[in-house]
CSV table of C-alpha atoms in Angstrom, one decimal:
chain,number,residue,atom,x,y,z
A,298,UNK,CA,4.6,12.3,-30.7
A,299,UNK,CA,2.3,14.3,-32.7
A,300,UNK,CA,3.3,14.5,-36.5
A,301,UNK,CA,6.4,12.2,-35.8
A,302,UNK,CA,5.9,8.5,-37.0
A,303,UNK,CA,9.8,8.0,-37.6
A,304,UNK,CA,13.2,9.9,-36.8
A,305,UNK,CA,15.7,10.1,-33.4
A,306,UNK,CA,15.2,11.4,-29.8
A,307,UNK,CA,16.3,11.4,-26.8
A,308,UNK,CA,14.0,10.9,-23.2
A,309,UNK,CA,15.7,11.8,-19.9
A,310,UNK,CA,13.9,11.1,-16.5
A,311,UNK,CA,15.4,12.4,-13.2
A,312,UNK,CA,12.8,11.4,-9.9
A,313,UNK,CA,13.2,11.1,-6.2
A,314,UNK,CA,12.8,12.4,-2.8
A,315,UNK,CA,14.8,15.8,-4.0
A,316,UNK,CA,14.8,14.0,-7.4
A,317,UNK,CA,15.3,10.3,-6.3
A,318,UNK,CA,15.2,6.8,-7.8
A,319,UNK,CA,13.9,6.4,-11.7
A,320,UNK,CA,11.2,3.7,-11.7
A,321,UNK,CA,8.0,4.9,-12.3
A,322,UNK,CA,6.6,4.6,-16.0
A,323,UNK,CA,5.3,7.7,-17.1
A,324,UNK,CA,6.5,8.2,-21.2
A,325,UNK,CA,5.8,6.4,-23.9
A,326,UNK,CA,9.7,5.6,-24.4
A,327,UNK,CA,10.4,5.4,-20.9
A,328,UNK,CA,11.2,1.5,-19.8
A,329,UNK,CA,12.4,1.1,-16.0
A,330,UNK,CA,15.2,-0.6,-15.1
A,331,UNK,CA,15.1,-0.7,-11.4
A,332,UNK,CA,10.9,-1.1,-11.1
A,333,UNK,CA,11.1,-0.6,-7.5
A,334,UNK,CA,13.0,2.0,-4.8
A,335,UNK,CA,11.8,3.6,-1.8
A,336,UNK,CA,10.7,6.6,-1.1
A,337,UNK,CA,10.6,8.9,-4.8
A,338,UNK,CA,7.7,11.3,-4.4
A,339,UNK,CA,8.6,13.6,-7.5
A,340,UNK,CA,9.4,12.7,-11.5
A,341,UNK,CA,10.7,14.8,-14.3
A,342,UNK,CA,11.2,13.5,-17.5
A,343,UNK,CA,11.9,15.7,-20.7
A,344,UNK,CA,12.6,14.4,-24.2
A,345,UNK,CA,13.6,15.8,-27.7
A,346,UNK,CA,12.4,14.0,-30.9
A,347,UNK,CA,13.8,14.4,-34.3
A,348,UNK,CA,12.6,13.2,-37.8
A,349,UNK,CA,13.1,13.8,-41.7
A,350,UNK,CA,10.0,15.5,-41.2
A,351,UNK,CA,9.4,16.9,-37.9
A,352,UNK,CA,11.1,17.7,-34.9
A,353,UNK,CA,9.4,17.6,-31.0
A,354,UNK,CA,10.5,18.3,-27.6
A,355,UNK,CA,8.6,18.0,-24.5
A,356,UNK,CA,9.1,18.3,-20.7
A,357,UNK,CA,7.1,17.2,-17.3
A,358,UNK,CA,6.6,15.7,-14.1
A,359,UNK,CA,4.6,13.8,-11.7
A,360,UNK,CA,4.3,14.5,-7.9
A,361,UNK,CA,2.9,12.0,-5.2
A,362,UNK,CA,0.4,13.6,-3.2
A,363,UNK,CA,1.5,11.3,-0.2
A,364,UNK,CA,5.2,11.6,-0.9
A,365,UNK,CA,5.9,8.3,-2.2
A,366,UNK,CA,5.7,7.1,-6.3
A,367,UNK,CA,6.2,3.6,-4.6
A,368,UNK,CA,3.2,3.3,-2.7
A,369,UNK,CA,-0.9,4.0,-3.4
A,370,UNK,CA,-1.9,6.9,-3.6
A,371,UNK,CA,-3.2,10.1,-6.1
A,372,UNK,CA,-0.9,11.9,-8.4
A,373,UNK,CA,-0.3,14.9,-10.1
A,374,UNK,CA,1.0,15.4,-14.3
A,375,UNK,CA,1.7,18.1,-15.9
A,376,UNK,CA,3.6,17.9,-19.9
A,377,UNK,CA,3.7,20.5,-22.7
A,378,UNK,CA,6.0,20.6,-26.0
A,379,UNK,CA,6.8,22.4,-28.7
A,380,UNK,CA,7.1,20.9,-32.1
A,381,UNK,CA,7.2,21.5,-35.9
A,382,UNK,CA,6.6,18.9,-38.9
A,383,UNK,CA,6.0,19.0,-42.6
A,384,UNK,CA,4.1,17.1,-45.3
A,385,UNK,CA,3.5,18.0,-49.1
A,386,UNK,CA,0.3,19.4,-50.1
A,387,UNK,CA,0.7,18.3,-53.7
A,388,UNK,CA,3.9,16.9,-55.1
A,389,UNK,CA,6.3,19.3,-55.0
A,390,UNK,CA,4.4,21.3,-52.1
A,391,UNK,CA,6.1,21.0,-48.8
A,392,UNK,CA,4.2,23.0,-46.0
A,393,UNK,CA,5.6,23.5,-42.7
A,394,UNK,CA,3.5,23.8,-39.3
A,395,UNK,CA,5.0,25.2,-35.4
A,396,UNK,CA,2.8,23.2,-33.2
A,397,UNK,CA,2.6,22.9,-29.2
A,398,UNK,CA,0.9,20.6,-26.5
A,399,UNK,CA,0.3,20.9,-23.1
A,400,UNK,CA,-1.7,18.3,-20.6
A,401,UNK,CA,-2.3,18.7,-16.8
A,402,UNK,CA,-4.2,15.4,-15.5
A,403,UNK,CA,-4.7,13.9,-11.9
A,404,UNK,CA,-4.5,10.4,-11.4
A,405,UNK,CA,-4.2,7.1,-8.7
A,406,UNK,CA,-1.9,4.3,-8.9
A,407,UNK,CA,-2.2,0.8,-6.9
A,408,UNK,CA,-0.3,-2.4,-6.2
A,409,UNK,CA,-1.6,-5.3,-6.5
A,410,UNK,CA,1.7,-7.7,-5.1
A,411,UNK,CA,4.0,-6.2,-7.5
A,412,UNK,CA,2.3,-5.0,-10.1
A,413,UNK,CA,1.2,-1.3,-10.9
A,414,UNK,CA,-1.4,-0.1,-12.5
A,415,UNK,CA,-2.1,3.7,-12.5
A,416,UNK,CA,-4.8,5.7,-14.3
A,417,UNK,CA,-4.9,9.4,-14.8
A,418,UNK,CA,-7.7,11.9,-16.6
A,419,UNK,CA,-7.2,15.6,-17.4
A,420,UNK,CA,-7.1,18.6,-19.7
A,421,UNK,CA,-5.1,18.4,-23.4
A,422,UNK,CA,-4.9,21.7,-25.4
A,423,UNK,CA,-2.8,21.5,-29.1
A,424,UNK,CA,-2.2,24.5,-30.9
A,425,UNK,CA,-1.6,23.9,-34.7
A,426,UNK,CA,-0.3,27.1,-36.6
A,427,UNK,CA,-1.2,25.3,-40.1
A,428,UNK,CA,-3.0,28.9,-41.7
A,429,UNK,CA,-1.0,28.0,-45.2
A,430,UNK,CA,-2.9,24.5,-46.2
A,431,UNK,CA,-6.5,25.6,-46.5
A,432,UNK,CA,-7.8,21.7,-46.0
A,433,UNK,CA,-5.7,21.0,-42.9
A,434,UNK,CA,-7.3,18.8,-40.9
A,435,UNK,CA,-5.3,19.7,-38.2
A,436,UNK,CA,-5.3,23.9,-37.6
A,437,UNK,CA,-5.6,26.2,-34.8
A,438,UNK,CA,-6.4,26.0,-30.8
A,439,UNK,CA,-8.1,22.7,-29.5
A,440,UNK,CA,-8.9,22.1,-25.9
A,441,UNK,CA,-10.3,18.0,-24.7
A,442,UNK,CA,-10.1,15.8,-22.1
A,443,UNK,CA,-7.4,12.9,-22.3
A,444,UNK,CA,-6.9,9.7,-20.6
A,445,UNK,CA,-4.0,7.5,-19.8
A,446,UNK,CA,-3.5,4.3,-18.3
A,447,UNK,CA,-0.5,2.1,-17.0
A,448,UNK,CA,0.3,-1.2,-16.0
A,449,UNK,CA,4.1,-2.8,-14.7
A,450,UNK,CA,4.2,-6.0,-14.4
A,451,UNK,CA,7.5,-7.6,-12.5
A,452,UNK,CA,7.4,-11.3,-13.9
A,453,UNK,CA,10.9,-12.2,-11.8
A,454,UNK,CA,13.6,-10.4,-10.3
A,455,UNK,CA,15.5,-9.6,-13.7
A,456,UNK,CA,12.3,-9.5,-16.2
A,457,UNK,CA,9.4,-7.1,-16.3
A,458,UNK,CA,6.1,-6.5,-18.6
A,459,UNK,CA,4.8,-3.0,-19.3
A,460,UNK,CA,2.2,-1.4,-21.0
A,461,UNK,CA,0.8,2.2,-21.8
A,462,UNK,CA,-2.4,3.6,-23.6
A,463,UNK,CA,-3.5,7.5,-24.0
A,464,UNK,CA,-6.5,8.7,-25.8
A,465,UNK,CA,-7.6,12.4,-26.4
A,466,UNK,CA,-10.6,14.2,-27.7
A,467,UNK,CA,-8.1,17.1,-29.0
A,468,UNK,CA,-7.9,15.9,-33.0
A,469,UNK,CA,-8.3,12.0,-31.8
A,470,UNK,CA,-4.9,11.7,-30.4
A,471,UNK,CA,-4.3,7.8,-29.1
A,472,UNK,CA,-0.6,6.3,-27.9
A,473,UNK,CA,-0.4,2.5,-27.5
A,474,UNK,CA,2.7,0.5,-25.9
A,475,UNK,CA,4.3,-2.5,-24.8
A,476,UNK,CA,7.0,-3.9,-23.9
A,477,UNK,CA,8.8,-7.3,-22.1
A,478,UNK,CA,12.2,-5.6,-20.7
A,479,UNK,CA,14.7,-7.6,-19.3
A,480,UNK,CA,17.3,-6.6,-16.5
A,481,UNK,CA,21.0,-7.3,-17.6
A,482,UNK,CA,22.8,-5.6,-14.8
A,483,UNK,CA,21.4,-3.8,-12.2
A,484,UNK,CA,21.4,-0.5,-14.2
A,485,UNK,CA,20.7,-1.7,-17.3
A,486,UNK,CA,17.2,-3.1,-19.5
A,487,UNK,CA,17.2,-4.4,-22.4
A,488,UNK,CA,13.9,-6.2,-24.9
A,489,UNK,CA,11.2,-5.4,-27.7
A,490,UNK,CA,8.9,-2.6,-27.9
A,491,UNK,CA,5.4,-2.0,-29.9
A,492,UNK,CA,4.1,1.0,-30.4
A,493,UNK,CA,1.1,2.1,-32.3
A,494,UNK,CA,0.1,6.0,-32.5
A,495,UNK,CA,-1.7,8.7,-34.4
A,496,UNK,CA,-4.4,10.9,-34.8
A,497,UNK,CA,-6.8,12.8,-37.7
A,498,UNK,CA,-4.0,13.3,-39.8
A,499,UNK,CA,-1.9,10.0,-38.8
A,500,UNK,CA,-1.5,6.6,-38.1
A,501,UNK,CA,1.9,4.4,-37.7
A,502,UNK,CA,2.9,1.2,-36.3
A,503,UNK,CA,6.5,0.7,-34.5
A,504,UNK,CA,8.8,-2.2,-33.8
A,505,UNK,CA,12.0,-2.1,-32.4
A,506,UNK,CA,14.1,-3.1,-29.5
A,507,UNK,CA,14.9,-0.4,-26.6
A,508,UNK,CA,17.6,0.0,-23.7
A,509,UNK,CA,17.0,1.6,-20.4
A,510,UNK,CA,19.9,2.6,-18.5
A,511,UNK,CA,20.1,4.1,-14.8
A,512,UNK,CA,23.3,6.7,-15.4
A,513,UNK,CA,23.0,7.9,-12.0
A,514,UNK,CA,20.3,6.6,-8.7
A,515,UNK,CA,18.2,9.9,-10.1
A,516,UNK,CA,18.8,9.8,-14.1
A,517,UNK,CA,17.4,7.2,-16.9
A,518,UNK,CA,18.3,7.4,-20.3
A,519,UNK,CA,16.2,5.5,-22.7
A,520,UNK,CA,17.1,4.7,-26.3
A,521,UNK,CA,15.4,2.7,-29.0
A,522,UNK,CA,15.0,2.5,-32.7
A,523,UNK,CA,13.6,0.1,-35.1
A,524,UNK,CA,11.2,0.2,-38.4
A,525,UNK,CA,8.0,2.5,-38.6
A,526,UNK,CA,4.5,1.3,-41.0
A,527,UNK,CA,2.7,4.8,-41.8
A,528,UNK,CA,-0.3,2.8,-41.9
A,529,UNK,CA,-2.3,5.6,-43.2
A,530,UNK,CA,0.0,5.7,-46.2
A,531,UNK,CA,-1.4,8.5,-49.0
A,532,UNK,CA,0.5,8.5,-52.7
A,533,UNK,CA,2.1,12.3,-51.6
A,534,UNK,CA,3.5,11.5,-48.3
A,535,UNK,CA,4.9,8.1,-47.6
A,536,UNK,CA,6.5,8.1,-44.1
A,537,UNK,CA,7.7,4.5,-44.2
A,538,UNK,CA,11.1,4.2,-42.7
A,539,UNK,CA,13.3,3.4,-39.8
A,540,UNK,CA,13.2,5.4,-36.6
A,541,UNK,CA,15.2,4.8,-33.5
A,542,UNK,CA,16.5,7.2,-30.4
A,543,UNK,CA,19.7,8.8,-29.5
């Protein structure tokens, strides 16, 4: 998420016993379909981001440390990605920057009924390889601590809230979510989705709709797109525009 405020991705999530059933809600695009199956103790999700301006894929996982997503209990994270965006210096300017993140976090997750709510903390490390921009604000190796909290909230059989919220030391990063998703089929989610994100050198509001769909018991694909406010708009670089997921 870091430099991208609009553009296309893609997020894939594959969990389970040996990879087993997708319900846990780990990504910031990720919106379950099925909110509850027995037994997963292991998540992988991976994802690849593309905007006029930057491009970003990342991979991870989550492990149950008692063998079961669906049940309380600690849990394990681990994410890194590899990205590159671009902004203008002065008009006319363009500079490109390579950057990568990486997070490894421990967290618990209850039920209350049928709701979830699961909390994690951990390490965040960002390497910016900005050395042509002499005022970037964003440049070089930064370690922090980061935070991350979750809530799912089954309102009837077919309908489900869910939220998300991630802050981290490293350059300010923060991630906010929701969502009201609605069950059409079995294998299929559909509703609106808010997102507001950013760090030291952004900030961007998005709207939009989104669509979870279960391809196999142990694969979710989830798409969305809508309109993105760069809410931290400067008169070089306006990033204004639509975004949505492929």
């Amino acid at each position: 998420m870091l430099g991208v405020v609009r553009g296309f991705g893609c997020s894939i999530v594959l969990s389970g016993a040996l990879l087993g059933s997708a319900m846990a809600a780990d990504m910031p695009t990720k919106a379950p379909a099925v909110p509850f199956v027995a037994g997963p103790w292991l998540e992988l999700f991976g994802g690849f981001v593309v905007a006029p301006d930057s491009t970003y894929g990342y991979a991870g996982g989550v492990a149950a440390f008692n063998h079961d997503l669906n049940k309380d209990g600690f849990l394990f994270r681990i994410a890194g990605g590899d990205g590159h965006y671009k902004y203008d210096i002065v008009p006319g300017v363009s500079n490109g920057v390579d950057f990568q993140t990486g997070e490894v976090m421990v967290g618990y997750q209850a039920y209350f009924g049928s709701t979830r709510v699961t909390g994690y903390v951990g390490a965040n490390v960002e390497d910016h390889h900005n050395n042509t921009d002499p005022l970037a604000v964003m440049n070089g190796t930064k370690w922090g601590v980061k935070g991350q909290g979750e809530i799912l909230v089954p309102i009837s059989q077919l309908a489900y809230l869910y939220g998300q919220a991630s802050y981290s030391s490293v350059w300010n990063n923060y991630f906010v979510m929701a969502k009201a998703g609605y069950n059409i089929t079995p294998a299929i989610s559909i509703g609106p989705e808010v997102i507001s994100l950013g760090n030291d050198r952004f900030d961007a509001v998005r709207v939009g709709p989104f669509i979870g769909i279960n391809v196999t018991p142990s694969a979710q694909i989830i798409l969305s797109g809508g309109y993105s406010w760069d809410t931290r708009n400067d008169n070089i670089n306006d990033q204004n525009g639509a975004n949505g997921t492929v």
